Amino acid sequence: MAKRAPTIITCAITGAIHTPTMSAALPFTPDDIARQAIAAAEAGASILHMHARRPDDGGVSINPDHFAAFLPRIKQATAAVINLSTGGSLTNTIEERIAPALRFSPEMCSLNMGSMNFSFHPLAKRYDTWRFGWEKDYVANSDTYIFRNTFRDIGNVASTLAPHDIRFEHECYDVGHLYNLRFCMDIGLFKAPVFIQFIFGILGGIGPEVDNLVFMKRTADRLFGEDYRWSVLGAGGAQMGLATTAAEMGGNVRVGLEDSLQIARGRLAESNAQQVTKIRRIIEDLGCEVATPDQARDMLGLKGGDRVAF
Ligand code: KMH
Ligand code: ZN
């Protein structure tokens, strides 16, 4: 029997959904972001998916200077692949969203494969008091948000970043996004093997049921054949269960406080590293090997950590 490829763990450290009130563990100062990212890598994450935050109040930031405050520290302390988000937050244009990737030329960055509702407004009802003034409106108003990723936007990101030789984490929140990606490959925007993040449980995207994971995987097999690698992200309480199922099915996994604040349903995680440690143990208990950063680089065809600009 052919040996199974090792499982890549991505850890998404802070994101743009959760706010400081929701968990004291969510990092937002550069020190905390760097410390948690390094600990996640030491625990077994070979890819670190990074957003920035305003250091004073934890607001979501796409300011490249805020990334500059932690990227070199993470690079010096770990061999992990650094993947910069181009998702931004509720108010940013696509040009603003790619500014960090343009400046830092990372090995990877996210690329969202379709426009959609993307809401977390139900979370606003769970808190009576908020740590910072911006949080409540940010969360409550996400029900007005259209996450814009038109074909032209996707094309502009691909052509603007092409000279940087960046591999994308193609974020697919529903089955139609797989068809969008296939179309983009057919017109020459992306080269195989593409790396697809199947995303479940975002309000506006496909739900977090195992049936949906099987459906997404089957559709991707049909559309991409051997030309893709895949990973699974379950939002909120679905995170660990879906990651476990994905690992069992031969896929890669994404955990991190960006996507879920929990270590188990209803229990807050203490850190990103705690989630990585848990999924690592599960993967190893299933008899699989966890990928090192260099194995991840090989599997995804990355340019190498010495070719980034930070
Ligand atoms: N938090 C994920 C569900 C991005 O950064 O481009 C979405 C995400 C998007 O990671
Ligand atoms: Zn993200």
PDB file of C-alpha atoms and ligand atoms in Angstrom:
ATOM      1  CA  MET A   1       0.000   0.000   0.000  1.00  0.00           C
ATOM      2  CA  ALA A   2       1.315   3.482  -0.873  1.00  0.00           C
ATOM      3  CA  LYS A   3       2.511   5.440   2.136  1.00  0.00           C
ATOM      4  CA  ARG A   4       0.139   8.203   3.168  1.00  0.00           C
ATOM      5  CA  ALA A   5       1.379  11.767   2.846  1.00  0.00           C
ATOM      6  CA  PRO A   6       1.902  13.505   6.164  1.00  0.00           C
ATOM      7  CA  THR A   7      -0.877  15.777   7.408  1.00  0.00           C
ATOM      8  CA  ILE A   8      -0.303  19.518   7.272  1.00  0.00           C
ATOM      9  CA  ILE A   9      -1.593  21.452  10.270  1.00  0.00           C
ATOM     10  CA  THR A  10      -2.336  25.107   9.557  1.00  0.00           C
ATOM     11  CA  CYS A  11      -2.936  27.327  12.561  1.00  0.00           C
ATOM     12  CA  ALA A  12      -4.855  30.598  12.046  1.00  0.00           C
ATOM     13  CA  ILE A  13      -3.739  32.737  14.951  1.00  0.00           C
ATOM     14  CA  THR A  14      -6.139  35.668  15.336  1.00  0.00           C
ATOM     15  CA  GLY A  15      -8.307  36.440  12.274  1.00  0.00           C
ATOM     16  CA  ALA A  16     -11.033  39.008  11.763  1.00  0.00           C
ATOM     17  CA  ILE A  17     -14.128  37.420  13.302  1.00  0.00           C
ATOM     18  CA  HIS A  18     -13.534  37.143  17.028  1.00  0.00           C
ATOM     19  CA  THR A  19     -12.976  40.112  19.331  1.00  0.00           C
ATOM     20  CA  PRO A  20     -11.062  40.524  22.619  1.00  0.00           C
ATOM     21  CA  THR A  21     -14.243  40.364  24.722  1.00  0.00           C
ATOM     22  CA  MET A  22     -14.963  36.855  23.481  1.00  0.00           C
ATOM     23  CA  SER A  23     -11.755  35.296  24.820  1.00  0.00           C
ATOM     24  CA  ALA A  24      -8.780  36.529  26.808  1.00  0.00           C
ATOM     25  CA  ALA A  25      -6.717  34.028  24.798  1.00  0.00           C
ATOM     26  CA  LEU A  26      -7.264  35.815  21.464  1.00  0.00           C
ATOM     27  CA  PRO A  27      -3.945  37.556  20.713  1.00  0.00           C
ATOM     28  CA  PHE A  28      -3.859  41.122  19.413  1.00  0.00           C
ATOM     29  CA  THR A  29      -0.622  42.800  20.527  1.00  0.00           C
ATOM     30  CA  PRO A  30       2.410  42.051  18.309  1.00  0.00           C
ATOM     31  CA  ASP A  31       4.092  40.339  21.279  1.00  0.00           C
ATOM     32  CA  ASP A  32       1.163  38.088  21.890  1.00  0.00           C
ATOM     33  CA  ILE A  33       0.605  37.325  18.199  1.00  0.00           C
ATOM     34  CA  ALA A  34       4.300  36.429  17.775  1.00  0.00           C
ATOM     35  CA  ARG A  35       4.421  34.388  20.988  1.00  0.00           C
ATOM     36  CA  GLN A  36       1.290  32.394  20.154  1.00  0.00           C
ATOM     37  CA  ALA A  37       2.358  31.845  16.532  1.00  0.00           C
ATOM     38  CA  ILE A  38       5.757  30.537  17.631  1.00  0.00           C
ATOM     39  CA  ALA A  39       4.150  28.263  20.235  1.00  0.00           C
ATOM     40  CA  ALA A  40       1.704  26.947  17.626  1.00  0.00           C
ATOM     41  CA  ALA A  41       4.602  26.130  15.302  1.00  0.00           C
ATOM     42  CA  GLU A  42       6.471  24.391  18.132  1.00  0.00           C
ATOM     43  CA  ALA A  43       3.330  22.359  18.835  1.00  0.00           C
ATOM     44  CA  GLY A  44       3.215  21.082  15.237  1.00  0.00           C
ATOM     45  CA  ALA A  45       1.690  23.696  12.924  1.00  0.00           C
ATOM     46  CA  SER A  46       3.707  23.846   9.709  1.00  0.00           C
ATOM     47  CA  ILE A  47       1.691  26.753   8.263  1.00  0.00           C
ATOM     48  CA  LEU A  48       0.739  29.895  10.190  1.00  0.00           C
ATOM     49  CA  HIS A  49      -2.187  31.835   8.685  1.00  0.00           C
ATOM     50  CA  MET A  50      -1.737  35.423   9.819  1.00  0.00           C
ATOM     51  CA  HIS A  51      -3.930  38.491  10.204  1.00  0.00           C
ATOM     52  CA  ALA A  52      -2.892  41.645  12.066  1.00  0.00           C
ATOM     53  CA  ARG A  53      -4.668  43.578  14.793  1.00  0.00           C
ATOM     54  CA  ARG A  54      -4.404  47.119  16.096  1.00  0.00           C
ATOM     55  CA  PRO A  55      -2.073  46.795  19.099  1.00  0.00           C
ATOM     56  CA  ASP A  56      -4.023  49.230  21.299  1.00  0.00           C
ATOM     57  CA  ASP A  57      -7.586  47.908  21.047  1.00  0.00           C
ATOM     58  CA  GLY A  58      -7.464  44.626  19.116  1.00  0.00           C
ATOM     59  CA  GLY A  59      -9.309  46.023  16.083  1.00  0.00           C
ATOM     60  CA  VAL A  60      -8.875  44.119  12.837  1.00  0.00           C
ATOM     61  CA  SER A  61      -6.070  45.632  10.767  1.00  0.00           C
ATOM     62  CA  ILE A  62      -4.665  45.238   7.270  1.00  0.00           C
ATOM     63  CA  ASN A  63      -2.005  47.891   7.887  1.00  0.00           C
ATOM     64  CA  PRO A  64       1.321  46.378   6.703  1.00  0.00           C
ATOM     65  CA  ASP A  65       3.120  48.131   9.577  1.00  0.00           C
ATOM     66  CA  HIS A  66       1.095  46.070  12.031  1.00  0.00           C
ATOM     67  CA  PHE A  67       2.261  42.895  10.250  1.00  0.00           C
ATOM     68  CA  ALA A  68       5.848  44.188  10.302  1.00  0.00           C
ATOM     69  CA  ALA A  69       5.736  44.206  14.099  1.00  0.00           C
ATOM     70  CA  PHE A  70       5.523  40.409  14.323  1.00  0.00           C
ATOM     71  CA  LEU A  71       6.495  38.757  10.998  1.00  0.00           C
ATOM     72  CA  PRO A  72      10.306  38.907  11.358  1.00  0.00           C
ATOM     73  CA  ARG A  73      10.081  37.622  14.917  1.00  0.00           C
ATOM     74  CA  ILE A  74       8.082  34.590  13.853  1.00  0.00           C
ATOM     75  CA  LYS A  75      10.397  33.929  10.925  1.00  0.00           C
ATOM     76  CA  GLN A  76      13.494  34.073  13.121  1.00  0.00           C
ATOM     77  CA  ALA A  77      12.051  31.730  15.733  1.00  0.00           C
ATOM     78  CA  THR A  78      10.421  29.047  13.555  1.00  0.00           C
ATOM     79  CA  ALA A  79      10.739  27.271  10.216  1.00  0.00           C
ATOM     80  CA  ALA A  80       6.970  27.442   9.683  1.00  0.00           C
ATOM     81  CA  VAL A  81       5.484  28.651   6.423  1.00  0.00           C
ATOM     82  CA  ILE A  82       3.907  32.067   6.867  1.00  0.00           C
ATOM     83  CA  ASN A  83       0.625  32.590   5.044  1.00  0.00           C
ATOM     84  CA  LEU A  84      -0.780  36.127   4.979  1.00  0.00           C
ATOM     85  CA  SER A  85      -4.503  36.723   4.802  1.00  0.00           C
ATOM     86  CA  THR A  86      -5.960  38.764   1.948  1.00  0.00           C
ATOM     87  CA  GLY A  87      -9.409  38.522   3.534  1.00  0.00           C
ATOM     88  CA  GLY A  88      -9.167  41.809   5.422  1.00  0.00           C
ATOM     89  CA  SER A  89     -12.170  42.914   7.420  1.00  0.00           C
ATOM     90  CA  LEU A  90     -15.635  44.259   6.787  1.00  0.00           C
ATOM     91  CA  THR A  91     -14.583  47.602   5.321  1.00  0.00           C
ATOM     92  CA  ASN A  92     -11.520  46.987   3.158  1.00  0.00           C
ATOM     93  CA  THR A  93     -11.169  47.095  -0.624  1.00  0.00           C
ATOM     94  CA  ILE A  94      -9.358  44.263  -2.370  1.00  0.00           C
ATOM     95  CA  GLU A  95      -6.419  46.611  -3.096  1.00  0.00           C
ATOM     96  CA  GLU A  96      -6.033  47.292   0.625  1.00  0.00           C
ATOM     97  CA  ARG A  97      -6.422  43.613   1.388  1.00  0.00           C
ATOM     98  CA  ILE A  98      -3.407  42.608  -0.719  1.00  0.00           C
ATOM     99  CA  ALA A  99      -1.097  45.377   0.544  1.00  0.00           C
ATOM    100  CA  PRO A 100       0.572  43.148   3.194  1.00  0.00           C
ATOM    101  CA  ALA A 101       1.193  40.349   0.662  1.00  0.00           C
ATOM    102  CA  LEU A 102       2.648  42.848  -1.832  1.00  0.00           C
ATOM    103  CA  ARG A 103       5.034  44.266   0.761  1.00  0.00           C
ATOM    104  CA  PHE A 104       6.141  41.019   2.407  1.00  0.00           C
ATOM    105  CA  SER A 105       6.002  38.571  -0.519  1.00  0.00           C
ATOM    106  CA  PRO A 106       5.148  35.548   1.679  1.00  0.00           C
ATOM    107  CA  GLU A 107       5.321  31.916   0.599  1.00  0.00           C
ATOM    108  CA  MET A 108       1.528  31.716   0.803  1.00  0.00           C
ATOM    109  CA  CYS A 109      -1.505  33.927   1.113  1.00  0.00           C
ATOM    110  CA  SER A 110      -5.237  33.316   1.308  1.00  0.00           C
ATOM    111  CA  LEU A 111      -7.505  33.940  -1.665  1.00  0.00           C
ATOM    112  CA  ASN A 112     -11.270  33.838  -1.196  1.00  0.00           C
ATOM    113  CA  MET A 113     -12.991  32.217  -4.142  1.00  0.00           C
ATOM    114  CA  GLY A 114     -16.371  33.934  -4.275  1.00  0.00           C
ATOM    115  CA  SER A 115     -18.558  36.780  -3.069  1.00  0.00           C
ATOM    116  CA  MET A 116     -20.977  35.947  -0.286  1.00  0.00           C
ATOM    117  CA  ASN A 117     -22.742  36.969   2.905  1.00  0.00           C
ATOM    118  CA  PHE A 118     -20.215  36.428   5.706  1.00  0.00           C
ATOM    119  CA  SER A 119     -21.794  37.101   9.046  1.00  0.00           C
ATOM    120  CA  PHE A 120     -21.187  36.501  12.705  1.00  0.00           C
ATOM    121  CA  HIS A 121     -23.826  38.913  14.041  1.00  0.00           C
ATOM    122  CA  PRO A 122     -25.496  36.243  16.236  1.00  0.00           C
ATOM    123  CA  LEU A 123     -22.393  36.440  18.479  1.00  0.00           C
ATOM    124  CA  ALA A 124     -23.318  40.029  19.438  1.00  0.00           C
ATOM    125  CA  LYS A 125     -26.209  38.806  21.587  1.00  0.00           C
ATOM    126  CA  ARG A 126     -23.949  36.721  23.828  1.00  0.00           C
ATOM    127  CA  TYR A 127     -22.181  39.628  25.546  1.00  0.00           C
ATOM    128  CA  ASP A 128     -23.621  42.380  27.765  1.00  0.00           C
ATOM    129  CA  THR A 129     -20.424  44.350  28.186  1.00  0.00           C
ATOM    130  CA  TRP A 130     -17.569  44.776  25.768  1.00  0.00           C
ATOM    131  CA  ARG A 131     -13.908  45.377  26.448  1.00  0.00           C
ATOM    132  CA  PHE A 132     -13.377  47.888  23.583  1.00  0.00           C
ATOM    133  CA  GLY A 133     -15.750  50.413  22.001  1.00  0.00           C
ATOM    134  CA  TRP A 134     -15.536  49.111  18.417  1.00  0.00           C
ATOM    135  CA  GLU A 135     -16.422  45.495  19.120  1.00  0.00           C
ATOM    136  CA  LYS A 136     -20.201  45.454  19.479  1.00  0.00           C
ATOM    137  CA  ASP A 137     -20.990  47.359  16.269  1.00  0.00           C
ATOM    138  CA  TYR A 138     -18.354  45.443  14.334  1.00  0.00           C
ATOM    139  CA  VAL A 139     -19.940  42.129  15.261  1.00  0.00           C
ATOM    140  CA  ALA A 140     -23.591  43.249  15.126  1.00  0.00           C
ATOM    141  CA  ASN A 141     -23.209  44.958  11.733  1.00  0.00           C
ATOM    142  CA  SER A 142     -21.669  41.946  10.053  1.00  0.00           C
ATOM    143  CA  ASP A 143     -25.239  41.128   8.931  1.00  0.00           C
ATOM    144  CA  THR A 144     -24.935  43.986   6.409  1.00  0.00           C
ATOM    145  CA  TYR A 145     -21.669  42.720   4.970  1.00  0.00           C
ATOM    146  CA  ILE A 146     -21.076  41.325   1.529  1.00  0.00           C
ATOM    147  CA  PHE A 147     -17.660  39.683   1.321  1.00  0.00           C
ATOM    148  CA  ARG A 148     -16.657  40.818  -2.136  1.00  0.00           C
ATOM    149  CA  ASN A 149     -14.469  38.530  -4.208  1.00  0.00           C
ATOM    150  CA  THR A 150     -15.599  38.962  -7.813  1.00  0.00           C
ATOM    151  CA  PHE A 151     -13.907  37.206 -10.719  1.00  0.00           C
ATOM    152  CA  ARG A 152     -12.248  40.506 -11.562  1.00  0.00           C
ATOM    153  CA  ASP A 153     -11.011  40.867  -7.972  1.00  0.00           C
ATOM    154  CA  ILE A 154      -9.617  37.336  -8.027  1.00  0.00           C
ATOM    155  CA  GLY A 155      -7.964  38.000 -11.396  1.00  0.00           C
ATOM    156  CA  ASN A 156      -6.439  41.241 -10.106  1.00  0.00           C
ATOM    157  CA  VAL A 157      -5.023  39.513  -7.033  1.00  0.00           C
ATOM    158  CA  ALA A 158      -3.581  36.737  -9.189  1.00  0.00           C
ATOM    159  CA  SER A 159      -1.946  39.110 -11.666  1.00  0.00           C
ATOM    160  CA  THR A 160      -0.726  41.633  -9.074  1.00  0.00           C
ATOM    161  CA  LEU A 161       0.880  38.940  -6.935  1.00  0.00           C
ATOM    162  CA  ALA A 162       2.132  36.772  -9.841  1.00  0.00           C
ATOM    163  CA  PRO A 163       5.699  38.174  -9.758  1.00  0.00           C
ATOM    164  CA  HIS A 164       5.932  37.123  -6.094  1.00  0.00           C
ATOM    165  CA  ASP A 165       5.497  33.383  -6.756  1.00  0.00           C
ATOM    166  CA  ILE A 166       3.032  32.992  -3.885  1.00  0.00           C
ATOM    167  CA  ARG A 167       0.983  29.796  -3.464  1.00  0.00           C
ATOM    168  CA  PHE A 168      -2.611  30.573  -2.546  1.00  0.00           C
ATOM    169  CA  GLU A 169      -4.739  29.003   0.139  1.00  0.00           C
ATOM    170  CA  HIS A 170      -7.950  29.006  -1.923  1.00  0.00           C
ATOM    171  CA  GLU A 171     -10.713  29.587   0.607  1.00  0.00           C
ATOM    172  CA  CYS A 172     -13.870  27.791  -0.589  1.00  0.00           C
ATOM    173  CA  TYR A 173     -16.973  28.318   1.542  1.00  0.00           C
ATOM    174  CA  ASP A 174     -19.377  26.449  -0.684  1.00  0.00           C
ATOM    175  CA  VAL A 175     -19.367  24.067  -3.586  1.00  0.00           C
ATOM    176  CA  GLY A 176     -19.807  26.856  -6.171  1.00  0.00           C
ATOM    177  CA  HIS A 177     -16.444  28.250  -5.123  1.00  0.00           C
ATOM    178  CA  LEU A 178     -14.812  25.049  -6.360  1.00  0.00           C
ATOM    179  CA  TYR A 179     -16.300  25.692  -9.792  1.00  0.00           C
ATOM    180  CA  ASN A 180     -15.042  29.297  -9.619  1.00  0.00           C
ATOM    181  CA  LEU A 181     -11.548  27.976  -8.938  1.00  0.00           C
ATOM    182  CA  ARG A 182     -11.751  25.460 -11.785  1.00  0.00           C
ATOM    183  CA  PHE A 183     -12.781  28.283 -14.137  1.00  0.00           C
ATOM    184  CA  CYS A 184      -9.863  30.421 -12.947  1.00  0.00           C
ATOM    185  CA  MET A 185      -7.444  27.533 -13.530  1.00  0.00           C
ATOM    186  CA  ASP A 186      -8.865  26.991 -16.999  1.00  0.00           C
ATOM    187  CA  ILE A 187      -8.114  30.595 -17.945  1.00  0.00           C
ATOM    188  CA  GLY A 188      -4.573  30.219 -16.628  1.00  0.00           C
ATOM    189  CA  LEU A 189      -4.716  32.144 -13.346  1.00  0.00           C
ATOM    190  CA  PHE A 190      -3.419  29.371 -11.079  1.00  0.00           C
ATOM    191  CA  LYS A 191      -1.029  26.471 -11.551  1.00  0.00           C
ATOM    192  CA  ALA A 192      -1.447  22.973 -10.097  1.00  0.00           C
ATOM    193  CA  PRO A 193      -1.278  21.757  -7.450  1.00  0.00           C
ATOM    194  CA  VAL A 194      -3.739  24.268  -6.000  1.00  0.00           C
ATOM    195  CA  PHE A 195      -4.267  24.208  -2.240  1.00  0.00           C
ATOM    196  CA  ILE A 196      -7.951  24.333  -1.295  1.00  0.00           C
ATOM    197  CA  GLN A 197      -9.251  25.149   2.162  1.00  0.00           C
ATOM    198  CA  PHE A 198     -12.759  23.664   2.445  1.00  0.00           C
ATOM    199  CA  ILE A 199     -14.583  25.934   4.916  1.00  0.00           C
ATOM    200  CA  PHE A 200     -17.669  24.831   6.822  1.00  0.00           C
ATOM    201  CA  GLY A 201     -19.936  26.618   9.251  1.00  0.00           C
ATOM    202  CA  ILE A 202     -19.571  30.297   8.342  1.00  0.00           C
ATOM    203  CA  LEU A 203     -23.005  31.939   8.243  1.00  0.00           C
ATOM    204  CA  GLY A 204     -23.352  32.591   4.512  1.00  0.00           C
ATOM    205  CA  GLY A 205     -21.456  29.448   3.482  1.00  0.00           C
ATOM    206  CA  ILE A 206     -22.068  25.702   3.537  1.00  0.00           C
ATOM    207  CA  GLY A 207     -22.938  24.127   6.919  1.00  0.00           C
ATOM    208  CA  PRO A 208     -20.608  22.008   9.058  1.00  0.00           C
ATOM    209  CA  GLU A 209     -22.041  18.555   8.346  1.00  0.00           C
ATOM    210  CA  VAL A 210     -19.877  15.583   7.377  1.00  0.00           C
ATOM    211  CA  ASP A 211     -22.167  15.011   4.359  1.00  0.00           C
ATOM    212  CA  ASN A 212     -21.079  18.417   3.077  1.00  0.00           C
ATOM    213  CA  LEU A 213     -17.407  17.579   3.534  1.00  0.00           C
ATOM    214  CA  VAL A 214     -17.866  14.377   1.539  1.00  0.00           C
ATOM    215  CA  PHE A 215     -19.764  16.331  -1.142  1.00  0.00           C
ATOM    216  CA  MET A 216     -17.078  19.040  -1.373  1.00  0.00           C
ATOM    217  CA  LYS A 217     -14.308  16.433  -1.566  1.00  0.00           C
ATOM    218  CA  ARG A 218     -16.110  14.392  -4.222  1.00  0.00           C
ATOM    219  CA  THR A 219     -16.761  17.511  -6.282  1.00  0.00           C
ATOM    220  CA  ALA A 220     -13.134  18.610  -5.962  1.00  0.00           C
ATOM    221  CA  ASP A 221     -11.943  15.135  -7.021  1.00  0.00           C
ATOM    222  CA  ARG A 222     -14.078  15.440 -10.138  1.00  0.00           C
ATOM    223  CA  LEU A 223     -13.008  19.003 -10.943  1.00  0.00           C
ATOM    224  CA  PHE A 224      -9.304  18.855 -10.082  1.00  0.00           C
ATOM    225  CA  GLY A 225      -8.271  15.165 -10.138  1.00  0.00           C
ATOM    226  CA  GLU A 226      -4.649  14.982  -9.000  1.00  0.00           C
ATOM    227  CA  ASP A 227      -4.174  18.736  -9.344  1.00  0.00           C
ATOM    228  CA  TYR A 228      -5.100  19.754  -5.832  1.00  0.00           C
ATOM    229  CA  ARG A 229      -4.269  19.391  -2.142  1.00  0.00           C
ATOM    230  CA  TRP A 230      -6.962  19.999   0.434  1.00  0.00           C
ATOM    231  CA  SER A 231      -7.501  21.013   3.995  1.00  0.00           C
ATOM    232  CA  VAL A 232     -10.551  21.483   6.201  1.00  0.00           C
ATOM    233  CA  LEU A 233     -11.591  24.311   8.473  1.00  0.00           C
ATOM    234  CA  GLY A 234     -14.713  23.966  10.624  1.00  0.00           C
ATOM    235  CA  ALA A 235     -15.889  27.189  12.268  1.00  0.00           C
ATOM    236  CA  GLY A 236     -16.751  27.367  15.967  1.00  0.00           C
ATOM    237  CA  GLY A 237     -17.744  24.138  17.707  1.00  0.00           C
ATOM    238  CA  ALA A 238     -17.313  22.182  14.454  1.00  0.00           C
ATOM    239  CA  GLN A 239     -13.558  22.751  14.351  1.00  0.00           C
ATOM    240  CA  MET A 240     -12.090  19.650  16.005  1.00  0.00           C
ATOM    241  CA  GLY A 241     -14.699  17.174  14.789  1.00  0.00           C
ATOM    242  CA  LEU A 242     -14.390  18.162  11.136  1.00  0.00           C
ATOM    243  CA  ALA A 243     -10.591  18.352  11.362  1.00  0.00           C
ATOM    244  CA  THR A 244     -10.579  14.812  12.753  1.00  0.00           C
ATOM    245  CA  THR A 245     -12.821  13.593   9.930  1.00  0.00           C
ATOM    246  CA  ALA A 246     -10.633  15.334   7.369  1.00  0.00           C
ATOM    247  CA  ALA A 247      -7.476  13.738   8.790  1.00  0.00           C
ATOM    248  CA  GLU A 248      -9.161  10.330   8.683  1.00  0.00           C
ATOM    249  CA  MET A 249     -10.130  10.967   5.025  1.00  0.00           C
ATOM    250  CA  GLY A 250      -6.519  11.791   4.106  1.00  0.00           C
ATOM    251  CA  GLY A 251      -6.802  15.578   4.108  1.00  0.00           C
ATOM    252  CA  ASN A 252      -4.973  18.345   5.885  1.00  0.00           C
ATOM    253  CA  VAL A 253      -6.408  20.417   8.722  1.00  0.00           C
ATOM    254  CA  ARG A 254      -6.685  23.981   9.946  1.00  0.00           C
ATOM    255  CA  VAL A 255      -7.225  24.982  13.560  1.00  0.00           C
ATOM    256  CA  GLY A 256      -6.622  28.232  15.459  1.00  0.00           C
ATOM    257  CA  LEU A 257      -8.438  30.907  17.421  1.00  0.00           C
ATOM    258  CA  GLU A 258      -9.313  32.736  14.178  1.00  0.00           C
ATOM    259  CA  ASP A 259     -11.868  30.063  13.380  1.00  0.00           C
ATOM    260  CA  SER A 260     -12.850  28.763  16.813  1.00  0.00           C
ATOM    261  CA  LEU A 261     -12.231  29.980  20.354  1.00  0.00           C
ATOM    262  CA  GLN A 262     -12.972  26.532  21.748  1.00  0.00           C
ATOM    263  CA  ILE A 263     -10.870  23.522  22.676  1.00  0.00           C
ATOM    264  CA  ALA A 264     -13.987  21.345  22.892  1.00  0.00           C
ATOM    265  CA  ARG A 265     -17.655  22.197  22.329  1.00  0.00           C
ATOM    266  CA  GLY A 266     -18.542  24.905  24.850  1.00  0.00           C
ATOM    267  CA  ARG A 267     -15.061  25.144  26.442  1.00  0.00           C
ATOM    268  CA  LEU A 268     -12.729  28.049  25.657  1.00  0.00           C
ATOM    269  CA  ALA A 269      -9.203  27.237  24.477  1.00  0.00           C
ATOM    270  CA  GLU A 270      -6.270  28.633  26.423  1.00  0.00           C
ATOM    271  CA  SER A 271      -4.198  29.293  23.307  1.00  0.00           C
ATOM    272  CA  ASN A 272      -3.645  28.460  19.661  1.00  0.00           C
ATOM    273  CA  ALA A 273      -0.967  25.968  20.678  1.00  0.00           C
ATOM    274  CA  GLN A 274      -3.473  24.069  22.803  1.00  0.00           C
ATOM    275  CA  GLN A 275      -5.649  23.505  19.726  1.00  0.00           C
ATOM    276  CA  VAL A 276      -2.617  22.449  17.647  1.00  0.00           C
ATOM    277  CA  THR A 277      -1.494  20.040  20.369  1.00  0.00           C
ATOM    278  CA  LYS A 278      -4.946  18.478  20.471  1.00  0.00           C
ATOM    279  CA  ILE A 279      -5.312  17.966  16.722  1.00  0.00           C
ATOM    280  CA  ARG A 280      -1.722  16.719  16.509  1.00  0.00           C
ATOM    281  CA  ARG A 281      -2.461  14.056  19.115  1.00  0.00           C
ATOM    282  CA  ILE A 282      -5.626  13.038  17.242  1.00  0.00           C
ATOM    283  CA  ILE A 283      -3.746  12.812  13.914  1.00  0.00           C
ATOM    284  CA  GLU A 284      -0.998  10.702  15.485  1.00  0.00           C
ATOM    285  CA  ASP A 285      -3.566   8.509  17.266  1.00  0.00           C
ATOM    286  CA  LEU A 286      -5.100   7.858  13.849  1.00  0.00           C
ATOM    287  CA  GLY A 287      -1.711   6.492  12.777  1.00  0.00           C
ATOM    288  CA  CYS A 288      -0.793   9.462  10.599  1.00  0.00           C
ATOM    289  CA  GLU A 289       2.321  11.600  10.581  1.00  0.00           C
ATOM    290  CA  VAL A 290       2.233  15.379  11.029  1.00  0.00           C
ATOM    291  CA  ALA A 291       4.046  17.309   8.268  1.00  0.00           C
ATOM    292  CA  THR A 292       7.122  19.354   9.074  1.00  0.00           C
ATOM    293  CA  PRO A 293       7.356  22.792   7.459  1.00  0.00           C
ATOM    294  CA  ASP A 294       9.717  21.440   4.793  1.00  0.00           C
ATOM    295  CA  GLN A 295       7.400  18.547   4.026  1.00  0.00           C
ATOM    296  CA  ALA A 296       4.551  21.065   3.688  1.00  0.00           C
ATOM    297  CA  ARG A 297       6.728  23.142   1.323  1.00  0.00           C
ATOM    298  CA  ASP A 298       7.349  20.059  -0.790  1.00  0.00           C
ATOM    299  CA  MET A 299       3.725  18.962  -0.868  1.00  0.00           C
ATOM    300  CA  LEU A 300       2.476  22.425  -1.864  1.00  0.00           C
ATOM    301  CA  GLY A 301       5.349  23.439  -4.154  1.00  0.00           C
ATOM    302  CA  LEU A 302       6.295  26.561  -2.194  1.00  0.00           C
ATOM    303  CA  LYS A 303       9.112  28.900  -3.145  1.00  0.00           C
ATOM    304  CA  GLY A 304      10.933  28.635   0.215  1.00  0.00           C
ATOM    305  CA  GLY A 305      11.264  30.684   3.374  1.00  0.00           C
ATOM    306  CA  ASP A 306      14.406  32.402   2.073  1.00  0.00           C
ATOM    307  CA  ARG A 307      12.452  34.141  -0.693  1.00  0.00           C
ATOM    308  CA  VAL A 308      10.135  36.269   1.426  1.00  0.00           C
ATOM    309  CA  ALA A 309      10.560  40.003   2.079  1.00  0.00           C
ATOM    310  CA  PHE A 310      10.582  40.181   5.854  1.00  0.00           C
TER     311      PHE A 310
HETATM  312  N1  KMH B   1     -11.601  32.776   9.054  1.00  0.00           N
HETATM  313  C1  KMH B   1     -11.893  32.069   7.849  1.00  0.00           C
HETATM  314  C2  KMH B   1     -13.240  31.421   7.948  1.00  0.00           C
HETATM  315  C3  KMH B   1      -8.998  34.999   4.940  1.00  0.00           C
HETATM  316  O1  KMH B   1      -8.247  35.243   5.844  1.00  0.00           O
HETATM  317  O2  KMH B   1      -8.747  35.249   3.751  1.00  0.00           O
HETATM  318  C4  KMH B   1     -11.771  32.919   6.657  1.00  0.00           C
HETATM  319  C5  KMH B   1     -10.395  33.402   6.294  1.00  0.00           C
HETATM  320  C6  KMH B   1     -10.352  34.392   5.198  1.00  0.00           C
HETATM  321  O3  KMH B   1      -9.396  32.959   6.814  1.00  0.00           O
HETATM  322 ZN    ZN B   2      -8.033  34.415   7.770  1.00  0.00          ZN
END
